[in-house]
PDB file of C-alpha atoms and ligand atoms in Angstrom:
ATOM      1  CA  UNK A 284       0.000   0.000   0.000  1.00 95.00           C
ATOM      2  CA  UNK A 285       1.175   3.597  -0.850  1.00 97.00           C
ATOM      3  CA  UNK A 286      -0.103   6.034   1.732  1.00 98.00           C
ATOM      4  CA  UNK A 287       0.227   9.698   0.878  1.00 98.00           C
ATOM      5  CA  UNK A 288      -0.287  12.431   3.662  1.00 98.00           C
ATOM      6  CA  UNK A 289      -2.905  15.101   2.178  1.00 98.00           C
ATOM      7  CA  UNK A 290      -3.260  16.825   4.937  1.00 98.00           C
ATOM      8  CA  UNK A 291      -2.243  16.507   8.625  1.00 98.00           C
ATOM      9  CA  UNK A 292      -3.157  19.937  10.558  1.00 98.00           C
ATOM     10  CA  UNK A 293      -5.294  20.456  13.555  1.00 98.00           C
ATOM     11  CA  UNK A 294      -6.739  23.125  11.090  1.00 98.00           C
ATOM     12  CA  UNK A 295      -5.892  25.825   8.167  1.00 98.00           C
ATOM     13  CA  UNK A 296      -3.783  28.329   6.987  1.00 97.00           C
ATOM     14  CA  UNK A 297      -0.213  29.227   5.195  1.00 97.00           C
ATOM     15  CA  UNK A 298      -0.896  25.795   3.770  1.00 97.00           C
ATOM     16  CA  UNK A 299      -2.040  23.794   6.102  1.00 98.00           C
ATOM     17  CA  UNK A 300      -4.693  21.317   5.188  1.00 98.00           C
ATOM     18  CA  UNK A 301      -6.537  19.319   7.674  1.00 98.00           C
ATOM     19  CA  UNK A 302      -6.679  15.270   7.891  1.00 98.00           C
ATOM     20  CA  UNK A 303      -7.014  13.411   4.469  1.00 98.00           C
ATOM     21  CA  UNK A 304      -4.789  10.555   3.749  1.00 98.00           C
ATOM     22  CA  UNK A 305      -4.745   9.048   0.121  1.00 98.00           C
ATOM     23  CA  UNK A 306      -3.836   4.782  -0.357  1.00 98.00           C
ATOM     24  CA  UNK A 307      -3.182   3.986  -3.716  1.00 96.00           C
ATOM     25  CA  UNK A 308      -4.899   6.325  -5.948  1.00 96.00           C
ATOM     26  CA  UNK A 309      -8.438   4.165  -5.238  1.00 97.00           C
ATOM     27  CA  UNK A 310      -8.927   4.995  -0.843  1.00 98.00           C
ATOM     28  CA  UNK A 311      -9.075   8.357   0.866  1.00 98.00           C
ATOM     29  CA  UNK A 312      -8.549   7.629   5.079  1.00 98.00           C
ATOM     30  CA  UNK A 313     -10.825  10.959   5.604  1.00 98.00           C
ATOM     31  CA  UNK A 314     -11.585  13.490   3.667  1.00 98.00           C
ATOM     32  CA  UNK A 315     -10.755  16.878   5.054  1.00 98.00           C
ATOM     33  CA  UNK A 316      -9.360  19.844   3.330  1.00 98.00           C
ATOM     34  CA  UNK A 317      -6.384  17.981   2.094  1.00 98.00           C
ATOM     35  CA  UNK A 318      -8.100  15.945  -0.765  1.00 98.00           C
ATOM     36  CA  UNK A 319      -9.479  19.341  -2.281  1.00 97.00           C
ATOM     37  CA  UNK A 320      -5.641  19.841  -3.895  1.00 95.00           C
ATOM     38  CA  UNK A 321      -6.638  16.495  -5.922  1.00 98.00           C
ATOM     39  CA  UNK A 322      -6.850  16.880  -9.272  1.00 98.00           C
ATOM     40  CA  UNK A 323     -10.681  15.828 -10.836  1.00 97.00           C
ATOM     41  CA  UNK A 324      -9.016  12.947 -12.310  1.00 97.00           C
ATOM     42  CA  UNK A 325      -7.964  11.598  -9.399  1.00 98.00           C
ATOM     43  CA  UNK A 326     -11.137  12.570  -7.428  1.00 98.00           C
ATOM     44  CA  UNK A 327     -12.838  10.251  -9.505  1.00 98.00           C
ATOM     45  CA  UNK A 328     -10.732   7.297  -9.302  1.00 98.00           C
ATOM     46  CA  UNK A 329     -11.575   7.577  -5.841  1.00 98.00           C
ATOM     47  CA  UNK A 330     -13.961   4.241  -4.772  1.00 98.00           C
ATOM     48  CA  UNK A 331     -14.105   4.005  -1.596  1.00 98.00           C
ATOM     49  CA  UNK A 332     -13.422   6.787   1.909  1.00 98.00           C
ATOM     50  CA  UNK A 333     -12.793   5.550   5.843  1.00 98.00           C
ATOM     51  CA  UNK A 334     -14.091   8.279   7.784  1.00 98.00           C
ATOM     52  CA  UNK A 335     -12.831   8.127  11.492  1.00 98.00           C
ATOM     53  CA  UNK A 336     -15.860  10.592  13.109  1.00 98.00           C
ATOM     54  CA  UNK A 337     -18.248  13.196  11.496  1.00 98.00           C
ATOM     55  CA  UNK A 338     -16.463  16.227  12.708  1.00 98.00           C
ATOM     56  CA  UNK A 339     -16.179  18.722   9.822  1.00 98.00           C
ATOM     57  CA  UNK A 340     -12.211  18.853   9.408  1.00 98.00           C
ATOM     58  CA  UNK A 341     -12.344  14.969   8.672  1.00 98.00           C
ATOM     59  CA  UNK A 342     -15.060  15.044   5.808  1.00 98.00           C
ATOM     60  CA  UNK A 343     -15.345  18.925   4.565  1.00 98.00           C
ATOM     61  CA  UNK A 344     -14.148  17.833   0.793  1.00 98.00           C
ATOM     62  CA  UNK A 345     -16.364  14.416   0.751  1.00 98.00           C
ATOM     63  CA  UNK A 346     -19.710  16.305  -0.109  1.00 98.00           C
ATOM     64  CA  UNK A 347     -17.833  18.487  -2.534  1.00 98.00           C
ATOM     65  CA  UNK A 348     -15.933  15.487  -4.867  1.00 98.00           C
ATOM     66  CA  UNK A 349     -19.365  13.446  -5.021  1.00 97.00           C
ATOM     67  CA  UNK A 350     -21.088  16.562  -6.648  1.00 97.00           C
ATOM     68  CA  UNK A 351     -17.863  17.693  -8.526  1.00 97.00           C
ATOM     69  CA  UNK A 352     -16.945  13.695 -10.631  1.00 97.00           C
ATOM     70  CA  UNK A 353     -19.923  11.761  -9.148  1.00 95.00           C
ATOM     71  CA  UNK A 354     -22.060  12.232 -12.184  1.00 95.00           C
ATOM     72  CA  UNK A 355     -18.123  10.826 -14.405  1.00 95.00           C
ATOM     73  CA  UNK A 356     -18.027   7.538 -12.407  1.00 97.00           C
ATOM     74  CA  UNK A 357     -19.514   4.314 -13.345  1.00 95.00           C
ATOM     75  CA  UNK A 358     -20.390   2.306  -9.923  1.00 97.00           C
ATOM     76  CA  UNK A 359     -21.089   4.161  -6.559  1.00 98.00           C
ATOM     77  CA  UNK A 360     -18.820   5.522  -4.344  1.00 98.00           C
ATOM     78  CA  UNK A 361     -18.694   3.399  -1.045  1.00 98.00           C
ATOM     79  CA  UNK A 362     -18.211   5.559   2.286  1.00 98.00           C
ATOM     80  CA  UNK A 363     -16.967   2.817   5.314  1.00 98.00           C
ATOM     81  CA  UNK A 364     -17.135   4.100   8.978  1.00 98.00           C
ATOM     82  CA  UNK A 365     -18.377   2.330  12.141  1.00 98.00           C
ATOM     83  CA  UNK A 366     -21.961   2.869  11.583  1.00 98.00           C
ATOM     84  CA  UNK A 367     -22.806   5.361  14.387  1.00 98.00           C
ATOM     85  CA  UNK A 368     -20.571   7.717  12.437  1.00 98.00           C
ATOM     86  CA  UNK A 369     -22.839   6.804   9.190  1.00 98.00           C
ATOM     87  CA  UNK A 370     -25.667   8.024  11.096  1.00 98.00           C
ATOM     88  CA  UNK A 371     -24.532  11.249  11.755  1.00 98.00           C
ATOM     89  CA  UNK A 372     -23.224  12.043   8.338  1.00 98.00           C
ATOM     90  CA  UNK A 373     -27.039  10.446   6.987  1.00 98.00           C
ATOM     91  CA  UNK A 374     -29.151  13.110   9.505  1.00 98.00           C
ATOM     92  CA  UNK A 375     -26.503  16.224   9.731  1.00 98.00           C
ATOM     93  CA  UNK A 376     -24.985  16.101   6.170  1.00 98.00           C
ATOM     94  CA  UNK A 377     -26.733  14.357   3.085  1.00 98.00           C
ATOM     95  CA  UNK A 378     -30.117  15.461   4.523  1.00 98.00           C
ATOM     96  CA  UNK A 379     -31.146  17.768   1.541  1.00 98.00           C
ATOM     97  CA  UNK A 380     -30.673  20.458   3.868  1.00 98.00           C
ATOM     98  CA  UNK A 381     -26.896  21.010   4.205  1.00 98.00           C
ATOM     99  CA  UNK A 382     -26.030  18.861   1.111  1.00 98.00           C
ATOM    100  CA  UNK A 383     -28.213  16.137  -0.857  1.00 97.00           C
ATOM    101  CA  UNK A 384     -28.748  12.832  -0.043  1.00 98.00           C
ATOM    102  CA  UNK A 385     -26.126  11.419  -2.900  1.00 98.00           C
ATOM    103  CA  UNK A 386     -27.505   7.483  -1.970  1.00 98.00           C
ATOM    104  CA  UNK A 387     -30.261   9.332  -3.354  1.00 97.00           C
ATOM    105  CA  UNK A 388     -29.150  10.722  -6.668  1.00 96.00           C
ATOM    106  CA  UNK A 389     -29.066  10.709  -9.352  1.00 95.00           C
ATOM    107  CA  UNK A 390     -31.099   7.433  -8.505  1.00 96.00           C
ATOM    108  CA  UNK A 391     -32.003   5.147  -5.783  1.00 96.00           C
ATOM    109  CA  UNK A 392     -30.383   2.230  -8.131  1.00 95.00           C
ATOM    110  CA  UNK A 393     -27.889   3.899  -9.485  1.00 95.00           C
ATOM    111  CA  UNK A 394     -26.723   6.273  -6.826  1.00 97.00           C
ATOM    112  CA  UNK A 395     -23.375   8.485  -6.194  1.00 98.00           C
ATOM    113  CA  UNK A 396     -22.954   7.096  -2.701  1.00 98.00           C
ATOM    114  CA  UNK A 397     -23.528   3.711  -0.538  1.00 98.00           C
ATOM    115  CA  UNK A 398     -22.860   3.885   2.875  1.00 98.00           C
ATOM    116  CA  UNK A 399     -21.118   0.659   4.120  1.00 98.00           C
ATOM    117  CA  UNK A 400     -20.939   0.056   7.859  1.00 98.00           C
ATOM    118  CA  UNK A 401     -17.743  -0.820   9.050  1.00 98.00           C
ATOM    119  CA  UNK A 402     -17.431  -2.058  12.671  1.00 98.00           C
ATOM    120  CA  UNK A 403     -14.594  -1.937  14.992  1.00 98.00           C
ATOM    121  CA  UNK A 404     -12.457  -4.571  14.999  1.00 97.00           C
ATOM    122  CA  UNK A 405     -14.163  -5.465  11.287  1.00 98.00           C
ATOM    123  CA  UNK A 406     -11.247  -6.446   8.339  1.00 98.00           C
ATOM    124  CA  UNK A 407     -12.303  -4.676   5.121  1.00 98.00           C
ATOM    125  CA  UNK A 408     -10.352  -6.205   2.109  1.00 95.00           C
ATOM    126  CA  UNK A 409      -9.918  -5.536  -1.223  1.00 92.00           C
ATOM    127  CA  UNK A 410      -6.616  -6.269  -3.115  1.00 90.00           C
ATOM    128  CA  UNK A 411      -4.870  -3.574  -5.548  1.00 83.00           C
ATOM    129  CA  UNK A 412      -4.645  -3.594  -8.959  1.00 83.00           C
ATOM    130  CA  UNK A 413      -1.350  -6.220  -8.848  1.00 87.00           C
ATOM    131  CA  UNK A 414      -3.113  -8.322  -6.231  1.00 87.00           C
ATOM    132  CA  UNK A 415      -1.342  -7.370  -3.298  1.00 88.00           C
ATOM    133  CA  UNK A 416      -3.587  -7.455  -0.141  1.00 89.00           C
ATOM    134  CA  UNK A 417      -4.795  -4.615   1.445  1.00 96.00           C
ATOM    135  CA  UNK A 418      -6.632  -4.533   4.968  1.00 98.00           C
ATOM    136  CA  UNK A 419      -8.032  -1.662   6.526  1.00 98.00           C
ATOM    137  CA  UNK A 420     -10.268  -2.035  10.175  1.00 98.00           C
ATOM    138  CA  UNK A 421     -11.526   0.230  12.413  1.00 98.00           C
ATOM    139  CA  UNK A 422      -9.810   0.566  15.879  1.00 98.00           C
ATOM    140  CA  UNK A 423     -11.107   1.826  18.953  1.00 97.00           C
ATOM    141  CA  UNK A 424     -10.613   5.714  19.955  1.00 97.00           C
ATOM    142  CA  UNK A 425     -12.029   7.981  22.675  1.00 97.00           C
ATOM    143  CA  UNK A 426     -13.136  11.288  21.387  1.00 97.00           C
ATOM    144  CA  UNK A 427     -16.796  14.198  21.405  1.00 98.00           C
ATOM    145  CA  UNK A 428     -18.627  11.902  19.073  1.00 98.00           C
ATOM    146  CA  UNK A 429     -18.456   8.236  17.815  1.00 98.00           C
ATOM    147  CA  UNK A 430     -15.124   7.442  16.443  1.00 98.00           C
ATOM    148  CA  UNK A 431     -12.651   4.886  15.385  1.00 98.00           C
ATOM    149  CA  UNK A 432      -9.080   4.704  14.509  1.00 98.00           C
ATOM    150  CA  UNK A 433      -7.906   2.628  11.366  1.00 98.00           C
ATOM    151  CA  UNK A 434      -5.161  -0.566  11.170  1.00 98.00           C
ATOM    152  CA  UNK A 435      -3.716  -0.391   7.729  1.00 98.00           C
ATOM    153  CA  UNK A 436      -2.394  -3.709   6.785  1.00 98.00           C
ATOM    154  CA  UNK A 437      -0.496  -4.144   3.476  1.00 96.00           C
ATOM    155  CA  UNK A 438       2.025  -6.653   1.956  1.00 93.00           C
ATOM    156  CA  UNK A 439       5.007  -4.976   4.019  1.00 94.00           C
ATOM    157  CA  UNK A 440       3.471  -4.506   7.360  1.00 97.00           C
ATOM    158  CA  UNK A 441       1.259  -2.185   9.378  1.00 98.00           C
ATOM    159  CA  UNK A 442       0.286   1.314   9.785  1.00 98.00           C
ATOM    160  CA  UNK A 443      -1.808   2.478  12.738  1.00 98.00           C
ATOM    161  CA  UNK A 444      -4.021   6.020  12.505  1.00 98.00           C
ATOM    162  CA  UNK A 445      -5.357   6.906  16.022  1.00 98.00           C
ATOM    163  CA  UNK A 446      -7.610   9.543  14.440  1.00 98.00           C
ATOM    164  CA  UNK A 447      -8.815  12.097  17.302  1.00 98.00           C
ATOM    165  CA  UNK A 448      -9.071  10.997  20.398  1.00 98.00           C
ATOM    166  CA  UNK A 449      -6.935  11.201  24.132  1.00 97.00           C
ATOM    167  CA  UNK A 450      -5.507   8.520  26.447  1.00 97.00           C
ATOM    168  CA  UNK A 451      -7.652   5.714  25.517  1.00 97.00           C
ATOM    169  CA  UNK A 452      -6.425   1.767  26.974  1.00 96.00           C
ATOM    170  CA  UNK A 453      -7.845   0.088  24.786  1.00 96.00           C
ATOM    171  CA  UNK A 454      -6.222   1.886  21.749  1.00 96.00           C
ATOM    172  CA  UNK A 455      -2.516   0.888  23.342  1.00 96.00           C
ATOM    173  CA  UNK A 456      -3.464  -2.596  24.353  1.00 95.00           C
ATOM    174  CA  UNK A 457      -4.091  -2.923  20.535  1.00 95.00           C
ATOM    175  CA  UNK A 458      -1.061  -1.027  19.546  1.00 94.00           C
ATOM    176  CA  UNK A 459       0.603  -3.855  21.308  1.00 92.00           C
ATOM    177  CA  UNK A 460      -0.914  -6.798  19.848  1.00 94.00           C
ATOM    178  CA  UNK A 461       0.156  -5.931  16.084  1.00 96.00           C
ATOM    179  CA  UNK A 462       3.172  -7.514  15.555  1.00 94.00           C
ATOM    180  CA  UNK A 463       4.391  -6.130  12.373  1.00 96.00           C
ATOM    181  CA  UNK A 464       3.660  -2.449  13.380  1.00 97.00           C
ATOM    182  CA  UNK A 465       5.688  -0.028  11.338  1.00 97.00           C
ATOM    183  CA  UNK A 466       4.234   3.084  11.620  1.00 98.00           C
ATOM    184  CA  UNK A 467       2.279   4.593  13.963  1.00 97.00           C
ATOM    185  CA  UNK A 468       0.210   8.256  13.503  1.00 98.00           C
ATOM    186  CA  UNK A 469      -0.952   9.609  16.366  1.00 98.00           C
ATOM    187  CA  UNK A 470      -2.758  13.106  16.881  1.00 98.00           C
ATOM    188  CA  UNK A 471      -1.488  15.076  19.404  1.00 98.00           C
ATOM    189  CA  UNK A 472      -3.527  18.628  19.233  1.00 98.00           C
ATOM    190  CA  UNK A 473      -2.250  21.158  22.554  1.00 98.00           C
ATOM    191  CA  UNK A 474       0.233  21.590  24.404  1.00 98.00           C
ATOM    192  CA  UNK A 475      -0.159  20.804  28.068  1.00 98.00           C
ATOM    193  CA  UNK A 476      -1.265  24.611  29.546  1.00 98.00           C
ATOM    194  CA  UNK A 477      -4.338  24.126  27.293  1.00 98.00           C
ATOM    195  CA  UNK A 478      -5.422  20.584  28.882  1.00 97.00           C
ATOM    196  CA  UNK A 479      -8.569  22.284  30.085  1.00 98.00           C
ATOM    197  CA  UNK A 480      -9.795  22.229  26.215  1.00 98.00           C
ATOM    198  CA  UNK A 481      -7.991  19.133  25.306  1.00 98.00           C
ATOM    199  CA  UNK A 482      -9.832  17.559  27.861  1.00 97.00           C
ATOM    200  CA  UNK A 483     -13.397  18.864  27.271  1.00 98.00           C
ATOM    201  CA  UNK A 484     -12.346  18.103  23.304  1.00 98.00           C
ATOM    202  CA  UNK A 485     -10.638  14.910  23.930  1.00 98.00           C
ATOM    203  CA  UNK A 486      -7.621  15.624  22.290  1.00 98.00           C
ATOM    204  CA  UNK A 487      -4.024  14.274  23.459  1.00 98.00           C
ATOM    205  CA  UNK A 488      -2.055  17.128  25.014  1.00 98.00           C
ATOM    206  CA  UNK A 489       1.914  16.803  25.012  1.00 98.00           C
ATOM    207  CA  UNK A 490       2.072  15.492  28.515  1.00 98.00           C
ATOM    208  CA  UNK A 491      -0.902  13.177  28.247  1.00 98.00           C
ATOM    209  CA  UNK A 492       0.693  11.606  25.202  1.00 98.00           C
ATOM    210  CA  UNK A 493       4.213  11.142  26.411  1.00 97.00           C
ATOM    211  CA  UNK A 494       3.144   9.676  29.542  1.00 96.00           C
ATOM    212  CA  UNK A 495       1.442   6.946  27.637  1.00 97.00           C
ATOM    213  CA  UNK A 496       4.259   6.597  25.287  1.00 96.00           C
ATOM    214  CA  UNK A 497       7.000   6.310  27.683  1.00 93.00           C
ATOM    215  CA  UNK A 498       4.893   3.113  28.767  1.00 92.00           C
ATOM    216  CA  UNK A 499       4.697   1.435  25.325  1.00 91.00           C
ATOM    217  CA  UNK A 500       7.516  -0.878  24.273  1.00 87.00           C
ATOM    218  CA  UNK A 501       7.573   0.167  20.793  1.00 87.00           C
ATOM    219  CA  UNK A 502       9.957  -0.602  17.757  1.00 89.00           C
ATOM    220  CA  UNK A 503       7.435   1.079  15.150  1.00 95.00           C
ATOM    221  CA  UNK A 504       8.046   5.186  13.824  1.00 96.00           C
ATOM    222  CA  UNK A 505       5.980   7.286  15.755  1.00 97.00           C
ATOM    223  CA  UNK A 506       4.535  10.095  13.329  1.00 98.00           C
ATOM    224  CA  UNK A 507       2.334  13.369  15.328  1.00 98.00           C
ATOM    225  CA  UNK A 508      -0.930  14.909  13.587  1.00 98.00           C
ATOM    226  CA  UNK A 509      -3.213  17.121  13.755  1.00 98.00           C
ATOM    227  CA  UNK A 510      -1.464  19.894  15.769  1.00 98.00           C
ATOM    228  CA  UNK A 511      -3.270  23.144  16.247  1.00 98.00           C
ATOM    229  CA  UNK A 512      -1.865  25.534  13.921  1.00 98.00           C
ATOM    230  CA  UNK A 513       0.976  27.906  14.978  1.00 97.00           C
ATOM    231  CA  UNK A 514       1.411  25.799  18.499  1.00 98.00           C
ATOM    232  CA  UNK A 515       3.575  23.055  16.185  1.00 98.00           C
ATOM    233  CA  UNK A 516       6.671  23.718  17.519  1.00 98.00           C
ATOM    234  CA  UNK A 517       5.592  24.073  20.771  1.00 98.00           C
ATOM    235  CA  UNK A 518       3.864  20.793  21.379  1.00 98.00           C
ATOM    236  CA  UNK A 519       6.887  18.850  19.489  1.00 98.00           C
ATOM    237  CA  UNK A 520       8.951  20.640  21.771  1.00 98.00           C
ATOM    238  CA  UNK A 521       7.135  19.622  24.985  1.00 98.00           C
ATOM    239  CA  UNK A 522       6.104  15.934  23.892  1.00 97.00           C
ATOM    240  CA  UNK A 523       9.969  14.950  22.850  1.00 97.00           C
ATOM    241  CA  UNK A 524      11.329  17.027  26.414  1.00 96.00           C
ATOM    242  CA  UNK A 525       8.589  14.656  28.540  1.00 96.00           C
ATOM    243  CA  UNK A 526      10.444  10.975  26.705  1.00 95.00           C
ATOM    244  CA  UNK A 527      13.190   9.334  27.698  1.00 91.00           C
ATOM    245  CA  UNK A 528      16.103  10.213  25.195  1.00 89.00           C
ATOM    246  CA  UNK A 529      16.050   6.890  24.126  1.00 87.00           C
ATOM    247  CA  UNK A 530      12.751   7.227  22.299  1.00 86.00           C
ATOM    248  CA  UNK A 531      12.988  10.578  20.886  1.00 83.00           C
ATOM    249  CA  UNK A 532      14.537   9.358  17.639  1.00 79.00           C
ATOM    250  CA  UNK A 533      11.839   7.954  16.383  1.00 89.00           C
ATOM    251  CA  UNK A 534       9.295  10.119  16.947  1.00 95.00           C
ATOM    252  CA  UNK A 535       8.736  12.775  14.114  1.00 97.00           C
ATOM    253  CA  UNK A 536       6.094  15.310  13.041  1.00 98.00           C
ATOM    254  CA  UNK A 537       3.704  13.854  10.484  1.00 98.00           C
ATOM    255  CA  UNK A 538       4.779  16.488   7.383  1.00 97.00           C
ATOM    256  CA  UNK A 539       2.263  17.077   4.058  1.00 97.00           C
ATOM    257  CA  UNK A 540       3.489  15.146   1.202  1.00 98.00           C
ATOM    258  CA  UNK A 541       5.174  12.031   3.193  1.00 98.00           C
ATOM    259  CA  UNK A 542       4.213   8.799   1.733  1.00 98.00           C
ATOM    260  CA  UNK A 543       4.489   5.825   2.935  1.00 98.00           C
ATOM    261  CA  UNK A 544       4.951   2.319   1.752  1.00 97.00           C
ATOM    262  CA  UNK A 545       3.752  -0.711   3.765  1.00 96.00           C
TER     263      UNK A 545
HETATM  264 ZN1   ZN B 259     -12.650  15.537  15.957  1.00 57.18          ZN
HETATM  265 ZN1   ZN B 260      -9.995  16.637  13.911  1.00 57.18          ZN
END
């Protein structure tokens, strides 16, 4: 699996774009501001999105590439996401109201959209165009609203996205139990003097996150997203100063453009 980074800021500006991972040229892992640089040729090769949670800077561009290439596809595209997340995206988004109902249009048999549930802990496979496996399943996270993670699981090994969320066991305990881990991305939003809205948003602060770190034995990259924009530095600067030297090495800033090949 290729895995290009099309955006991994806690928000916008001087070009930052927010959380929007591309696999292949086929999978967008959410779809915030970061797939709107994709060309309309590429938007429409795009089959199927993961959405983590419903929060706007995870899915702004989604109801924008249906109506821009839907209509130059042949087959629907298929949006997977734990299915309290489809829910909310069903009732708050493709409601007619804010945008239409694309499982809708331009037919009920021949729509723009399909909404595929996706539980946690569910494998979703398809392979790529030279048959090499590809396995992508939800994970568990701890955020506002209903939200997952993803396990990326390709010929070469693993890649874990925590999506948003804070300190969450059960996220770690599974961290653990993937033995050919590579790369993990984890969000890490504030730094530490703004806990009080990390907490009420359940976003990892610097502290929070390198407490929990410092108790994983890792051996896979450790790659941090979706920091607020213009604190960057700062949080870096106060996550690596809270680990023991030993593990600062191999934990980076997740940068626009990376790609990665697992
Ligand atoms: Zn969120
Ligand atoms: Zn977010």
């Amino acid at each position: 699996m290729r895995i290009e980074v099309l955006g991994c800021s806690g928000g916008i500006g001087d070009g930052r774009h927010t959380t929007s991972f591309l696999i292949d040229d086929d999978i967008l892992i959410d779809a915030g501001s970061g797939a709107l640089k994709l060309t309309r040729a590429a938007m429409a090769k795009i089959d199927h999105v993961f959405i983590t949670h419903s929060h706007l800077d995870h899915i702004l561009s989604l109801p924008l590439l249906l109506d821009s290439v839907g209509n130059e596809r042949d087959k629907p595209l298929q949006l997977h996401a734990i299915p309290e997340v489809l829910v909310i995206l069903k009732d708050h988004l493709f409601n007619w109201r804010i945008w239409p109902d694309f499982s809708r249009v331009p037919s009920i048999k021949a729509p723009f959209l399909v909404f595929s549930p996706l539980p946690l802990g569910q494998v979703w496979n398809l392979t790529d165009a030279s048959g090499m496996a590809r396995e992508i399943t939800p994970i568990p996270a701890h955020h506002t609203v209903p939200t997952s993670g993803f396990h990326l699981h390709g010929s070469n090994g693993s890649l874990l996205f925590s999506g948003d969320t804070n300190s969450h066991p059960e996220l770690w305990r599974l961290v653990g139990q993937i033995p050919d881990l590579l790369h993990l991305v984890v969000e890490c939003s504030y730094v530490s003097a703004q806990r009080d809205i990390a907490e009420a948003s359940r976003h990892f602060h610097a502290l929070e996150l390198a407490s929990d770190l410092a108790m994983l034995e890792l051996t896979a990259e450790v790659w941090i997203t979706h920091l607020k924009p213009g604190a960057e530095d700062e949080i870096m600067a106060e996550l690596l100063g809270n680990l023991p030297a030993d593990m600062r090495l191999a934990i980076e800033r997740l940068k626009l453009g990376q790609v990665f090949h697992i």
